[in-house]
Tab-separated table of C-alpha atoms in Angstrom:
chain	number	residue	atom	x	y	z
A	1	MET	CA	-22.651	-67.615	-36.074
A	2	PRO	CA	-23.694	-67.310	-39.708
A	3	ILE	CA	-21.266	-64.419	-40.374
A	4	PRO	CA	-18.083	-66.395	-39.561
A	5	ILE	CA	-19.397	-69.304	-41.711
A	6	LEU	CA	-19.969	-67.033	-44.571
A	7	GLY	CA	-16.548	-65.397	-44.097
A	8	GLU	CA	-14.944	-68.850	-44.031
A	9	ILE	CA	-16.689	-69.756	-47.279
A	10	TYR	CA	-15.692	-66.481	-48.882
A	11	TYR	CA	-11.966	-66.733	-48.051
A	12	ASN	CA	-11.307	-70.476	-47.958
A	13	GLY	CA	-14.097	-71.999	-50.098
A	14	VAL	CA	-17.103	-74.209	-49.544
A	15	ARG	CA	-15.046	-77.322	-48.690
A	16	SER	CA	-13.513	-75.603	-45.633
A	17	VAL	CA	-16.869	-75.836	-43.826
A	18	PRO	CA	-17.464	-79.471	-42.614
A	19	PHE	CA	-20.653	-81.246	-43.719
A	20	LEU	CA	-21.787	-78.207	-45.749
A	21	LEU	CA	-21.860	-79.927	-49.130
A	22	PRO	CA	-23.866	-82.967	-48.008
A	23	VAL	CA	-26.406	-80.724	-46.282
A	24	ALA	CA	-26.574	-78.478	-49.343
A	25	LYS	CA	-27.404	-81.517	-51.487
A	26	LEU	CA	-30.290	-82.491	-49.176
A	27	LEU	CA	-31.765	-79.028	-49.025
A	28	PRO	CA	-33.780	-79.259	-52.281
A	29	TRP	CA	-35.320	-82.559	-51.232
A	30	ILE	CA	-36.232	-81.206	-47.784
A	31	ALA	CA	-37.868	-78.165	-49.435
A	32	LEU	CA	-39.797	-80.436	-51.806
A	33	PHE	CA	-40.946	-82.645	-48.883
A	34	ILE	CA	-42.148	-79.610	-46.950
A	35	ALA	CA	-43.964	-78.319	-50.048
A	36	ILE	CA	-45.707	-81.559	-50.609
A	37	LYS	CA	-46.795	-81.892	-46.991
A	38	THR	CA	-48.063	-78.261	-46.925
A	39	TRP	CA	-49.987	-78.726	-50.160
A	40	PHE	CA	-51.680	-81.994	-49.020
A	41	GLY	CA	-52.388	-80.356	-45.572
A	42	GLY	CA	-54.870	-77.978	-47.144
A	43	THR	CA	-56.022	-74.505	-46.142
A	44	LYS	CA	-56.035	-73.340	-42.601
A	45	ASN	CA	-58.915	-71.444	-41.017
A	46	VAL	CA	-58.076	-67.859	-40.238
A	47	ASN	CA	-61.505	-66.770	-38.969
A	48	GLU	CA	-62.151	-65.875	-35.363
A	49	ARG	CA	-65.457	-65.792	-33.537
A	50	VAL	CA	-66.593	-65.557	-29.949
A	51	MET	CA	-68.219	-68.884	-29.094
A	52	HIS	CA	-69.283	-68.182	-25.514
A	53	SER	CA	-73.036	-68.811	-25.008
A	54	LYS	CA	-73.277	-70.540	-28.374
A	55	VAL	CA	-74.989	-73.991	-28.358
A	56	ALA	CA	-74.006	-76.692	-30.869
A	57	ILE	CA	-75.250	-80.241	-31.466
A	58	VAL	CA	-72.583	-82.519	-32.883
A	59	THR	CA	-72.827	-86.038	-34.372
A	60	GLY	CA	-69.674	-88.104	-34.615
A	61	GLY	CA	-67.910	-85.830	-32.068
A	62	THR	CA	-65.939	-88.517	-30.286
A	63	THR	CA	-63.476	-89.544	-33.014
A	64	GLY	CA	-61.896	-88.359	-36.206
A	65	ILE	CA	-62.781	-84.977	-37.712
A	66	GLY	CA	-65.676	-84.557	-35.315
A	67	ALA	CA	-63.390	-84.861	-32.287
A	68	ALA	CA	-61.117	-82.160	-33.764
A	69	VAL	CA	-64.046	-79.796	-34.302
A	70	VAL	CA	-65.327	-80.464	-30.763
A	71	SER	CA	-61.874	-79.794	-29.309
A	72	ASP	CA	-61.567	-76.491	-31.020
A	73	LEU	CA	-65.116	-75.267	-30.158
A	74	ALA	CA	-64.695	-76.442	-26.544
A	75	SER	CA	-61.557	-74.405	-26.255
A	76	ARG	CA	-63.562	-71.305	-27.230
A	77	GLY	CA	-66.255	-71.790	-24.611
A	78	CYS	CA	-69.006	-73.222	-26.810
A	79	GLN	CA	-71.728	-75.301	-25.182
A	80	LEU	CA	-71.619	-78.718	-26.793
A	81	ILE	CA	-74.155	-81.522	-26.969
A	82	LEU	CA	-72.514	-84.675	-28.268
A	83	LEU	CA	-74.833	-87.364	-29.756
A	84	VAL	CA	-73.473	-90.763	-28.838
A	85	ARG	CA	-74.753	-94.349	-28.804
A	86	ASP	CA	-74.370	-94.830	-25.046
A	87	PRO	CA	-73.637	-91.891	-22.719
A	88	THR	CA	-73.006	-94.312	-19.856
A	89	ASP	CA	-70.014	-95.894	-21.695
A	90	LEU	CA	-66.782	-95.484	-19.682
A	91	PHE	CA	-64.864	-94.243	-22.692
A	92	THR	CA	-67.473	-91.614	-23.417
A	93	GLN	CA	-67.579	-90.426	-19.845
A	94	ASP	CA	-63.808	-90.163	-19.645
A	95	TYR	CA	-63.696	-88.298	-22.954
A	96	ILE	CA	-66.294	-85.778	-21.814
A	97	GLN	CA	-64.546	-85.219	-18.469
A	98	ASP	CA	-61.185	-84.839	-20.199
A	99	LEU	CA	-62.633	-82.104	-22.448
A	100	ARG	CA	-64.097	-80.308	-19.450
A	101	ASP	CA	-60.805	-80.412	-17.499
A	102	ARG	CA	-58.585	-79.561	-20.440
A	103	TYR	CA	-60.468	-76.453	-21.541
A	104	ASP	CA	-62.130	-75.537	-18.249
A	105	ASN	CA	-65.563	-75.843	-19.981
A	106	SER	CA	-68.184	-77.536	-17.947
A	107	LEU	CA	-70.906	-76.997	-20.698
A	108	ILE	CA	-70.136	-80.283	-22.510
A	109	TYR	CA	-72.685	-83.019	-22.391
A	110	ALA	CA	-73.449	-86.374	-24.019
A	111	GLU	CA	-76.953	-87.404	-25.108
A	112	GLU	CA	-78.098	-90.782	-26.321
A	113	CYS	CA	-78.854	-90.786	-30.026
A	114	ASP	CA	-77.972	-93.916	-31.933
A	115	LEU	CA	-77.985	-93.032	-35.665
A	116	SER	CA	-78.556	-96.659	-36.674
A	117	SER	CA	-82.028	-96.482	-35.076
A	118	LEU	CA	-84.578	-93.959	-36.242
A	119	TYR	CA	-86.517	-94.524	-32.987
A	120	SER	CA	-83.476	-93.404	-30.955
A	121	VAL	CA	-83.039	-90.318	-33.181
A	122	ARG	CA	-86.698	-89.456	-32.759
A	123	LYS	CA	-86.535	-89.784	-29.008
A	124	PHE	CA	-83.705	-87.357	-28.707
A	125	ALA	CA	-84.996	-84.841	-31.210
A	126	THR	CA	-88.517	-84.702	-29.737
A	127	LYS	CA	-87.079	-84.392	-26.218
A	128	PHE	CA	-84.983	-81.481	-27.409
A	129	ILE	CA	-87.762	-79.548	-28.983
A	130	ASP	CA	-90.214	-80.299	-26.208
A	131	ASN	CA	-89.604	-77.054	-24.474
A	132	SER	CA	-91.325	-73.644	-24.201
A	133	PRO	CA	-89.799	-71.260	-25.005
A	134	ALA	CA	-87.674	-73.021	-27.532
A	135	ARG	CA	-84.108	-73.984	-26.456
A	136	ARG	CA	-81.232	-72.041	-27.889
A	137	LEU	CA	-79.573	-73.766	-30.866
A	138	ASP	CA	-76.852	-71.994	-32.913
A	139	MET	CA	-75.258	-74.859	-34.805
A	140	VAL	CA	-75.824	-78.452	-35.842
A	141	ILE	CA	-72.615	-80.098	-37.048
A	142	CYS	CA	-73.166	-83.514	-38.641
A	143	CYS	CA	-69.752	-85.345	-38.799
A	144	ALA	CA	-71.004	-88.942	-38.258
A	145	GLY	CA	-70.967	-91.492	-41.031
A	146	VAL	CA	-69.939	-95.038	-41.981
A	147	MET	CA	-67.778	-96.168	-44.930
A	148	ALA	CA	-67.536	-99.908	-45.506
A	149	PRO	CA	-64.191	-101.194	-46.775
A	150	PRO	CA	-64.056	-103.077	-50.072
A	151	GLY	CA	-64.846	-106.820	-49.814
A	152	THR	CA	-67.305	-106.578	-46.914
A	153	ALA	CA	-70.816	-107.993	-47.061
A	154	ARG	CA	-73.934	-105.872	-46.953
A	155	VAL	CA	-74.526	-104.478	-43.484
A	156	VAL	CA	-77.938	-103.226	-42.269
A	157	THR	CA	-78.980	-101.084	-39.355
A	158	SER	CA	-81.202	-102.191	-36.482
A	159	ASP	CA	-84.164	-101.043	-38.598
A	160	GLY	CA	-83.199	-103.256	-41.491
A	161	VAL	CA	-81.859	-100.473	-43.776
A	162	GLU	CA	-78.600	-100.612	-45.671
A	163	ALA	CA	-75.962	-99.008	-43.363
A	164	HIS	CA	-74.683	-96.300	-45.733
A	165	TRP	CA	-78.174	-95.146	-46.611
A	166	GLY	CA	-79.549	-95.480	-43.026
A	167	VAL	CA	-76.747	-93.870	-41.016
A	168	ASN	CA	-75.333	-91.355	-43.469
A	169	TYR	CA	-78.642	-90.105	-44.835
A	170	LEU	CA	-81.886	-91.315	-43.203
A	171	ALA	CA	-80.668	-90.645	-39.619
A	172	HIS	CA	-79.609	-87.064	-40.391
A	173	PHE	CA	-82.807	-86.434	-42.392
A	174	GLN	CA	-84.812	-87.593	-39.360
A	175	LEU	CA	-82.753	-85.545	-36.939
A	176	LEU	CA	-82.905	-82.249	-38.880
A	177	SER	CA	-86.516	-82.572	-40.008
A	178	ILE	CA	-87.667	-82.953	-36.325
A	179	LEU	CA	-85.369	-80.154	-35.127
A	180	ALA	CA	-86.619	-77.832	-37.885
A	181	PRO	CA	-89.197	-76.059	-35.704
A	182	ALA	CA	-86.361	-75.280	-33.144
A	183	LEU	CA	-84.207	-73.971	-35.956
A	184	ARG	CA	-86.924	-71.701	-37.411
A	185	VAL	CA	-87.870	-69.963	-34.124
A	186	GLN	CA	-84.334	-68.847	-33.180
A	187	LEU	CA	-83.953	-65.152	-32.569
A	188	MET	CA	-82.953	-63.043	-35.525
A	189	ASP	CA	-79.630	-62.021	-34.012
A	190	ARG	CA	-78.498	-65.649	-34.035
A	191	ASP	CA	-77.079	-66.825	-37.424
A	192	VAL	CA	-77.978	-70.482	-37.171
A	193	ARG	CA	-75.713	-72.771	-39.227
A	194	VAL	CA	-76.131	-76.450	-40.145
A	195	LEU	CA	-72.889	-78.074	-41.347
A	196	MET	CA	-73.197	-81.405	-43.188
A	197	ALA	CA	-70.150	-83.583	-43.825
A	198	THR	CA	-69.851	-84.889	-47.368
A	199	CYS	CA	-67.054	-86.444	-49.331
A	200	SER	CA	-65.435	-85.979	-52.746
A	201	SER	CA	-66.336	-89.635	-53.501
A	202	HIS	CA	-69.964	-88.539	-54.126
A	203	VAL	CA	-68.939	-88.148	-57.754
A	204	LEU	CA	-68.539	-91.950	-57.963
A	205	GLY	CA	-71.913	-92.619	-56.341
A	206	GLU	CA	-74.858	-94.102	-58.273
A	207	LEU	CA	-78.121	-92.703	-56.919
A	208	ASP	CA	-81.296	-94.485	-58.166
A	209	LEU	CA	-84.459	-93.434	-56.401
A	210	ASN	CA	-86.114	-96.728	-57.372
A	211	ASP	CA	-83.356	-98.741	-55.714
A	212	VAL	CA	-81.650	-96.624	-53.091
A	213	GLN	CA	-80.588	-99.656	-51.059
A	214	PHE	CA	-79.076	-101.643	-53.978
A	215	LEU	CA	-81.591	-104.472	-53.590
A	216	SER	CA	-82.393	-105.135	-57.208
A	217	ARG	CA	-78.986	-104.033	-58.501
A	218	GLY	CA	-77.069	-106.101	-55.994
A	219	TYR	CA	-74.846	-104.663	-53.258
A	220	PRO	CA	-71.440	-103.641	-54.603
A	221	SER	CA	-69.296	-105.266	-51.937
A	222	TRP	CA	-66.060	-104.660	-53.906
A	223	ARG	CA	-67.130	-101.193	-55.042
A	224	PRO	CA	-68.654	-99.776	-51.858
A	225	TRP	CA	-68.040	-96.170	-53.044
A	226	ARG	CA	-71.186	-96.585	-55.264
A	227	SER	CA	-73.404	-97.081	-52.227
A	228	TYR	CA	-71.463	-94.670	-49.997
A	229	GLY	CA	-71.359	-92.012	-52.702
A	230	ALA	CA	-75.109	-92.458	-53.333
A	231	SER	CA	-75.800	-91.665	-49.656
A	232	LYS	CA	-73.575	-88.584	-49.837
A	233	MET	CA	-75.345	-87.421	-53.053
A	234	ALA	CA	-78.737	-87.780	-51.340
A	235	LEU	CA	-77.424	-85.861	-48.333
A	236	MET	CA	-76.141	-82.980	-50.500
A	237	SER	CA	-79.447	-82.776	-52.394
A	238	PHE	CA	-81.323	-82.835	-49.049
A	239	VAL	CA	-79.238	-79.895	-47.787
A	240	CYS	CA	-80.126	-77.785	-50.876
A	241	GLU	CA	-83.825	-78.700	-50.662
A	242	PHE	CA	-83.916	-77.975	-46.894
A	243	GLN	CA	-82.333	-74.610	-47.585
A	244	ARG	CA	-85.031	-73.828	-50.150
A	245	ARG	CA	-87.773	-74.764	-47.661
A	246	MET	CA	-86.239	-72.677	-44.983
A	247	ASN	CA	-86.114	-69.689	-47.292
A	248	ALA	CA	-89.759	-70.158	-48.236
A	249	HIS	CA	-90.839	-70.309	-44.542
A	250	GLU	CA	-92.429	-67.185	-43.251
A	251	ARG	CA	-91.365	-66.208	-39.730
A	252	SER	CA	-93.975	-64.944	-37.235
A	253	ASP	CA	-92.024	-61.724	-36.827
A	254	LYS	CA	-91.919	-61.226	-40.689
A	255	LEU	CA	-88.123	-61.147	-40.606
A	256	PRO	CA	-85.987	-62.971	-43.222
A	257	ASN	CA	-84.683	-66.475	-42.671
A	258	ASN	CA	-81.569	-66.777	-40.522
A	259	VAL	CA	-80.837	-70.516	-40.922
A	260	ARG	CA	-78.191	-71.538	-43.379
A	261	PHE	CA	-77.082	-74.998	-44.551
A	262	TYR	CA	-73.656	-75.904	-45.888
A	263	ASN	CA	-72.153	-79.009	-47.422
A	264	ILE	CA	-68.618	-79.496	-46.169
A	265	ASP	CA	-65.947	-81.550	-47.883
A	266	PRO	CA	-63.019	-82.014	-45.395
A	267	GLY	CA	-60.766	-83.788	-47.923
A	268	LEU	CA	-58.858	-87.037	-47.497
A	269	THR	CA	-58.093	-87.408	-43.772
A	270	ARG	CA	-56.436	-90.035	-41.570
A	271	THR	CA	-59.607	-90.872	-39.617
A	272	PRO	CA	-60.367	-94.332	-38.132
A	273	GLY	CA	-62.849	-94.793	-40.882
A	274	MET	CA	-60.204	-94.079	-43.533
A	275	ARG	CA	-57.768	-96.469	-41.795
A	276	ARG	CA	-60.346	-99.239	-41.775
A	277	TRP	CA	-61.144	-98.560	-45.466
A	278	LEU	CA	-57.422	-98.617	-46.467
A	279	SER	CA	-56.767	-101.772	-44.503
A	280	PHE	CA	-59.819	-103.617	-45.949
A	281	GLY	CA	-60.950	-104.244	-42.419
A	282	THR	CA	-58.431	-107.053	-41.950
A	283	LEU	CA	-55.313	-107.627	-39.824
A	284	TRP	CA	-53.136	-108.121	-42.854
A	285	GLY	CA	-54.409	-104.916	-44.307
A	286	LEU	CA	-53.668	-103.176	-41.053
A	287	ALA	CA	-50.078	-104.481	-41.117
A	288	ALA	CA	-49.685	-103.087	-44.693
A	289	TYR	CA	-51.159	-99.787	-43.587
A	290	LEU	CA	-48.610	-99.525	-40.766
A	291	ILE	CA	-45.749	-100.325	-43.163
A	292	MET	CA	-46.954	-97.658	-45.603
A	293	TYR	CA	-47.749	-95.175	-42.830
A	294	PRO	CA	-45.096	-92.626	-43.801
A	295	PHE	CA	-46.712	-92.328	-47.281
A	296	TRP	CA	-50.239	-91.980	-45.761
A	297	TRP	CA	-48.865	-89.403	-43.234
A	298	LEU	CA	-47.551	-87.409	-46.184
A	299	VAL	CA	-50.612	-87.377	-48.489
A	300	LEU	CA	-53.504	-87.568	-45.982
A	301	LYS	CA	-54.657	-84.759	-43.731
A	302	SER	CA	-54.644	-85.049	-40.002
A	303	PRO	CA	-58.095	-84.780	-38.266
A	304	ALA	CA	-57.173	-81.277	-37.149
A	305	GLN	CA	-56.399	-80.259	-40.723
A	306	GLY	CA	-59.583	-81.884	-42.001
A	307	ALA	CA	-61.647	-79.926	-39.448
A	308	GLN	CA	-60.502	-76.524	-40.765
A	309	THR	CA	-63.314	-76.155	-43.302
A	310	PHE	CA	-65.854	-76.955	-40.627
A	311	LEU	CA	-64.301	-74.346	-38.364
A	312	ALA	CA	-64.277	-71.804	-41.161
A	313	ALA	CA	-67.980	-72.370	-41.895
A	314	ALA	CA	-68.762	-72.102	-38.123
A	315	MET	CA	-66.776	-68.900	-37.549
A	316	SER	CA	-66.749	-67.040	-40.886
A	317	ALA	CA	-68.823	-63.918	-40.985
A	318	GLU	CA	-69.513	-64.572	-44.689
A	319	CYS	CA	-71.224	-67.878	-43.827
A	320	GLY	CA	-73.518	-66.061	-41.349
A	321	THR	CA	-74.920	-63.814	-44.069
A	322	GLY	CA	-76.111	-64.231	-47.647
A	323	GLU	CA	-77.523	-67.393	-49.096
A	324	GLY	CA	-77.021	-70.961	-47.799
A	325	GLY	CA	-76.958	-74.328	-49.459
A	326	LYS	CA	-73.395	-73.832	-50.641
A	327	PHE	CA	-70.571	-76.392	-51.095
A	328	LEU	CA	-67.378	-75.584	-49.087
A	329	ARG	CA	-63.983	-77.116	-49.608
A	330	GLU	CA	-60.591	-75.917	-48.443
A	331	CYS	CA	-62.309	-73.115	-46.473
A	332	ARG	CA	-63.675	-71.644	-49.705
A	333	ASN	CA	-66.988	-71.773	-51.618
A	334	GLN	CA	-66.880	-74.279	-54.510
A	335	ILE	CA	-69.190	-75.220	-57.276
A	336	TYR	CA	-71.131	-78.490	-57.149
A	337	ARG	CA	-69.409	-81.111	-59.338
A	338	LYS	CA	-72.891	-82.577	-60.100
A	339	GLU	CA	-75.248	-79.765	-60.872
A	340	ALA	CA	-78.221	-82.123	-60.699
A	341	LEU	CA	-77.845	-82.216	-56.881
A	342	THR	CA	-79.015	-78.571	-56.736
A	343	SER	CA	-82.120	-79.358	-58.814
A	344	GLU	CA	-85.393	-78.475	-57.086
A	345	GLU	CA	-87.295	-81.328	-58.732
A	346	LEU	CA	-84.830	-83.913	-57.606
A	347	GLY	CA	-84.982	-82.463	-54.037
A	348	LYS	CA	-88.743	-82.772	-53.955
A	349	GLN	CA	-88.675	-86.341	-55.290
A	350	LEU	CA	-86.065	-87.352	-52.776
A	351	TRP	CA	-87.904	-85.598	-49.920
A	352	THR	CA	-91.131	-87.422	-50.724
A	353	LEU	CA	-89.439	-90.835	-51.041
A	354	THR	CA	-87.511	-90.292	-47.797
A	355	GLU	CA	-90.589	-89.385	-45.806
A	356	LEU	CA	-92.422	-92.458	-47.047
A	357	MET	CA	-89.465	-94.740	-46.387
A	358	ILE	CA	-89.076	-93.400	-42.818
A	359	LYS	CA	-92.825	-93.902	-42.279
A	360	ASP	CA	-92.517	-97.583	-43.374
A	361	VAL	CA	-89.347	-98.128	-41.356
A	362	GLU	CA	-90.827	-96.680	-38.179
A	363	LYS	CA	-94.047	-98.729	-38.569
A	364	GLN	CA	-91.993	-101.957	-38.840
A	365	SER	CA	-89.719	-100.897	-35.978
A	366	ALA	CA	-92.767	-100.183	-33.806
A	367	LYS	CA	-94.258	-103.576	-34.584
A	368	LYS	CA	-90.895	-105.219	-33.783
A	369	ARG	CA	-90.668	-103.456	-30.438
A	370	ALA	CA	-94.231	-104.356	-29.567
A	371	LEU	CA	-93.588	-108.045	-30.326
A	372	GLU	CA	-90.419	-108.021	-28.211
A	373	LYS	CA	-92.222	-106.349	-25.370
A	374	LYS	CA	-95.012	-108.821	-25.640
A	375	LYS	CA	-92.531	-111.725	-25.651
A	376	ALA	CA	-90.705	-110.309	-22.715
A	377	GLY	CA	-94.022	-109.900	-20.843
A	378	LYS	CA	-94.877	-113.536	-21.505
A	379	GLU	CA	-91.644	-114.762	-20.090
A	380	GLU	CA	-92.045	-112.847	-16.824
A	381	PRO	CA	-94.344	-114.599	-14.277
A	382	LYS	CA	-97.429	-112.588	-13.870
A	383	PRO	CA	-99.349	-112.493	-10.601
A	384	LYS	CA	-102.722	-114.149	-10.660
A	385	PRO	CA	-105.438	-111.547	-10.948
A	386	GLU	CA	-107.912	-111.394	-8.165
A	387	PRO	CA	-111.439	-112.475	-9.098
A	388	LYS	CA	-113.533	-109.467	-9.882
A	389	PRO	CA	-117.062	-109.302	-8.434
A	390	GLU	CA	-119.775	-109.792	-10.989
A	391	PRO	CA	-121.352	-106.614	-12.025
A	392	LYS	CA	-124.884	-106.000	-10.693
A	393	ILE	CA	-127.612	-105.700	-13.303
A	394	THR	CA	-129.529	-102.548	-12.591
A	395	GLU	CA	-132.994	-102.167	-13.969
A	396	VAL	CA	-133.905	-98.945	-15.704
A	397	GLN	CA	-136.651	-97.461	-13.747
A	398	ASP	CA	-136.898	-93.987	-15.135
A	399	ASP	CA	-137.379	-92.897	-18.796
A	400	GLU	CA	-134.783	-90.095	-18.458
A	401	GLU	CA	-132.152	-92.622	-17.510
A	402	LEU	CA	-133.025	-94.727	-20.510
A	403	ILE	CA	-132.744	-91.647	-22.747
A	404	LYS	CA	-129.253	-90.876	-21.346
A	405	MET	CA	-128.075	-94.447	-21.981
A	406	ILE	CA	-129.313	-94.284	-25.637
A	407	GLU	CA	-127.668	-90.914	-26.229
A	408	LYS	CA	-124.437	-92.197	-24.698
A	409	ALA	CA	-124.488	-95.255	-27.011
A	410	GLN	CA	-125.268	-93.047	-29.999
A	411	LYS	CA	-122.316	-90.740	-29.062
A	412	GLN	CA	-119.909	-93.657	-28.816
A	413	ARG	CA	-121.100	-95.046	-32.120
A	414	ALA	CA	-120.537	-91.597	-33.734
A	415	GLN	CA	-117.083	-91.424	-32.352
A	416	LYS	CA	-116.280	-94.833	-33.599
A	417	GLU	CA	-117.505	-93.949	-37.106
A	418	ALA	CA	-115.489	-90.744	-37.089
A	419	LEU	CA	-112.420	-92.613	-36.094
A	420	GLU	CA	-112.880	-95.168	-38.918
A	421	LYS	CA	-113.395	-92.324	-41.362
A	422	LEU	CA	-110.157	-90.646	-40.292
A	423	VAL	CA	-108.260	-93.893	-40.675
A	424	ALA	CA	-109.759	-94.511	-44.093
A	425	GLU	CA	-108.855	-90.948	-45.210
A	426	ALA	CA	-105.298	-91.443	-43.918
A	427	GLU	CA	-104.908	-94.661	-45.810
A	428	GLU	CA	-106.294	-93.072	-49.029
A	429	GLN	CA	-103.933	-90.101	-48.668
A	430	ASP	CA	-100.995	-92.447	-48.170
A	431	LYS	CA	-102.034	-94.466	-51.239
A	432	MET	CA	-102.308	-91.217	-53.291
A	433	ASP	CA	-98.822	-90.082	-52.003
A	434	ARG	CA	-97.313	-93.424	-53.068
A	435	ALA	CA	-98.979	-93.260	-56.487
A	436	ILE	CA	-97.656	-89.740	-57.087
A	437	ALA	CA	-94.151	-90.766	-56.048
A	438	LYS	CA	-94.405	-94.009	-58.041
A	439	LEU	CA	-93.592	-96.122	-54.993
A	440	PRO	CA	-94.857	-99.674	-54.156
A	441	ALA	CA	-97.105	-100.250	-51.163
A	442	GLY	CA	-94.166	-100.987	-48.917
A	443	VAL	CA	-90.779	-99.475	-49.670
A	444	LEU	CA	-88.869	-102.146	-47.762
A	445	ASP	CA	-91.268	-105.117	-48.483
A	446	PRO	CA	-90.944	-107.084	-51.753
A	447	PRO	CA	-94.203	-107.563	-53.740
A	448	SER	CA	-96.427	-110.458	-52.790
A	449	ARG	CA	-95.999	-113.708	-54.791
A	450	ASN	CA	-99.759	-114.378	-54.906
A	451	THR	CA	-100.740	-111.028	-56.455
A	452	ARG	CA	-100.114	-111.291	-60.202
A	453	SER	CA	-101.522	-107.834	-60.941
A	454	LYS	CA	-99.306	-106.159	-58.403
A	455	THR	CA	-96.199	-107.961	-59.797
A	456	GLU	CA	-97.029	-106.857	-63.333
A	457	GLU	CA	-97.560	-103.277	-62.089
A	458	LEU	CA	-94.127	-103.221	-60.449
A	459	ARG	CA	-92.493	-104.732	-63.547
A	460	THR	CA	-93.958	-102.120	-65.833
A	461	MET	CA	-93.382	-99.232	-63.434
A	462	PRO	CA	-91.307	-96.454	-65.018
A	463	LYS	CA	-88.125	-95.443	-63.342
A	464	VAL	CA	-87.932	-92.103	-61.635
A	465	VAL	CA	-84.263	-91.462	-61.860
A	466	GLU	CA	-81.563	-93.125	-63.972
A	467	VAL	CA	-78.519	-94.759	-62.380
A	468	ALA	CA	-75.442	-92.626	-61.597
A	469	GLU	CA	-76.882	-89.304	-62.931
A	470	PRO	CA	-80.186	-88.273	-61.387
A	471	ASN	CA	-82.753	-87.584	-64.101
A	472	VAL	CA	-84.964	-84.814	-62.957
A	473	GLY	CA	-87.164	-84.752	-66.043
A	474	LYS	CA	-90.818	-85.715	-66.109
A	475	ALA	CA	-90.668	-88.278	-63.279
A	476	VAL	CA	-93.491	-87.431	-60.930
A	477	PRO	CA	-97.011	-87.457	-62.557
A	478	LYS	CA	-99.707	-85.070	-61.414
A	479	ALA	CA	-102.524	-86.248	-59.135
A	480	GLU	CA	-105.091	-85.809	-61.991
A	481	GLU	CA	-103.093	-88.158	-64.270
A	482	VAL	CA	-102.920	-90.741	-61.499
A	483	LYS	CA	-106.735	-90.613	-60.999
A	484	ALA	CA	-107.307	-90.864	-64.769
A	485	GLU	CA	-105.082	-93.951	-64.965
A	486	GLU	CA	-106.846	-95.560	-62.037
A	487	GLN	CA	-110.237	-95.036	-63.764
A	488	LYS	CA	-108.994	-96.870	-66.853
A	489	ILE	CA	-108.188	-100.037	-64.936
A	490	GLU	CA	-110.692	-102.788	-65.710
A	491	VAL	CA	-111.567	-105.299	-62.950
A	492	THR	CA	-111.663	-108.842	-64.303
A	493	PRO	CA	-114.004	-111.228	-62.474
A	494	ALA	CA	-112.419	-114.058	-60.601
A	495	PRO	CA	-112.805	-117.520	-62.275
A	496	ARG	CA	-115.525	-119.709	-60.792
A	497	SER	CA	-114.340	-122.614	-58.868
A	498	ASP	CA	-115.775	-126.131	-59.362
A	499	THR	CA	-116.112	-126.738	-55.665
A	500	PRO	CA	-119.573	-126.065	-54.203
A	501	SER	CA	-120.056	-123.138	-51.910
A	502	ARG	CA	-120.582	-123.482	-48.181
A	503	ASN	CA	-124.242	-122.673	-48.498
A	504	THR	CA	-124.993	-125.685	-50.802
A	505	LYS	CA	-125.996	-127.849	-47.871
A	506	LYS	CA	-128.515	-125.370	-46.658
A	507	ARG	CA	-130.041	-124.911	-50.118
A	508	THR	CA	-130.351	-128.737	-50.486
A	509	LYS	CA	-132.178	-129.036	-47.219
A	510	LYS	CA	-134.494	-126.183	-48.202
A	511	ALA	CA	-135.264	-127.901	-51.512
């Protein structure tokens, strides 16, 4: 076929072939279109790895990039544990069954783990590690996250934490910190990998450790990338710090660490979150998105293309050896655009602050659940208790029995005093940790209006990290300096009131 056409062109000219000139004029534009689409599509994963018998925990595996990662791993025989809000949801059940039938892989499960609730995260993680010997775990792939569109009001999780900070950072910190024992005890022949989804918008984030939830600065509703980027900055710093702690951990078999963490930037992808962000979360915005869909199709990656860097990190032999804590983009190792994120001092500060914040959040969450349970118990009709017989008063007839009762009372009193001492020591340690980290008594609670000294202390408190660029200078004082400052504080006596004390009447009668 091409030879007669070329012969016709050679003997009779180009115009002798019908529609050849119009097609020839379009060829450069078609080539340019293909080149642009290929360039925006990014790099493709070329690594191969046997995934049979491998076990992976995946967050955000039901939609977007996470669904593409799950689909590829399921096709290779990997055992998958998908963390979802409600495993009994009909959509989730159909999705799991569809994966099993499509790839003939029955080792795909869904477990309840709502990332907007630290209590739900703790329940799953503690249930997973509560096994002896430890369950196999080869990968933890964290693809879940929220990204609020511009113009939306501040949203909080069920724990009362700002959504970006709570879901993107706190939930994954809670999950991995509890799963850490299971990661450390994996056999040496398993190269355990933890893949954390980040975003290039972290360069626009403004991380301030004194105001991580944008309470004093005000929530940037029309610039949500400041809050979203701050959560991704914290997540990347957490990954680097976790890698350092894993490297410093000494295994019981004296072998080197085999757990490696990676920050993964998938690029700009056509996920449901991106669609909601581009449409401003409105119907008019969705209509504009549909009109401009050819443009978005050209410049944005598909979920399968965005998952290529995750698959490269999961399958590459290079990622299974060497040092972890790296930043991967387009299936290649990249340098961190903000070098402060790899700082050890920033990682320690952020780790301390996060542990104290989670402690406060879980305390408040436990109180809230207790009140709800108590309220639900009051609403339910309780059966009338049967009258208990009055206890019979037995007289002590023997001295030995009296001695036993006295010893028992002394033992109970000693146990009570020991318990009170432990509680006091725990409170003192918590107070010292907060003083070292320069945190108020409650991270989520505002200072009391009736405590003037506490208000002045919070006003004059030095900032730990500057806005936008984390300052890892001399932020955290030593414990000796904190004790020295506490000794310098003078206690001013309270002013005497003109009202008589309650004992005046007794003194008058006595006189």
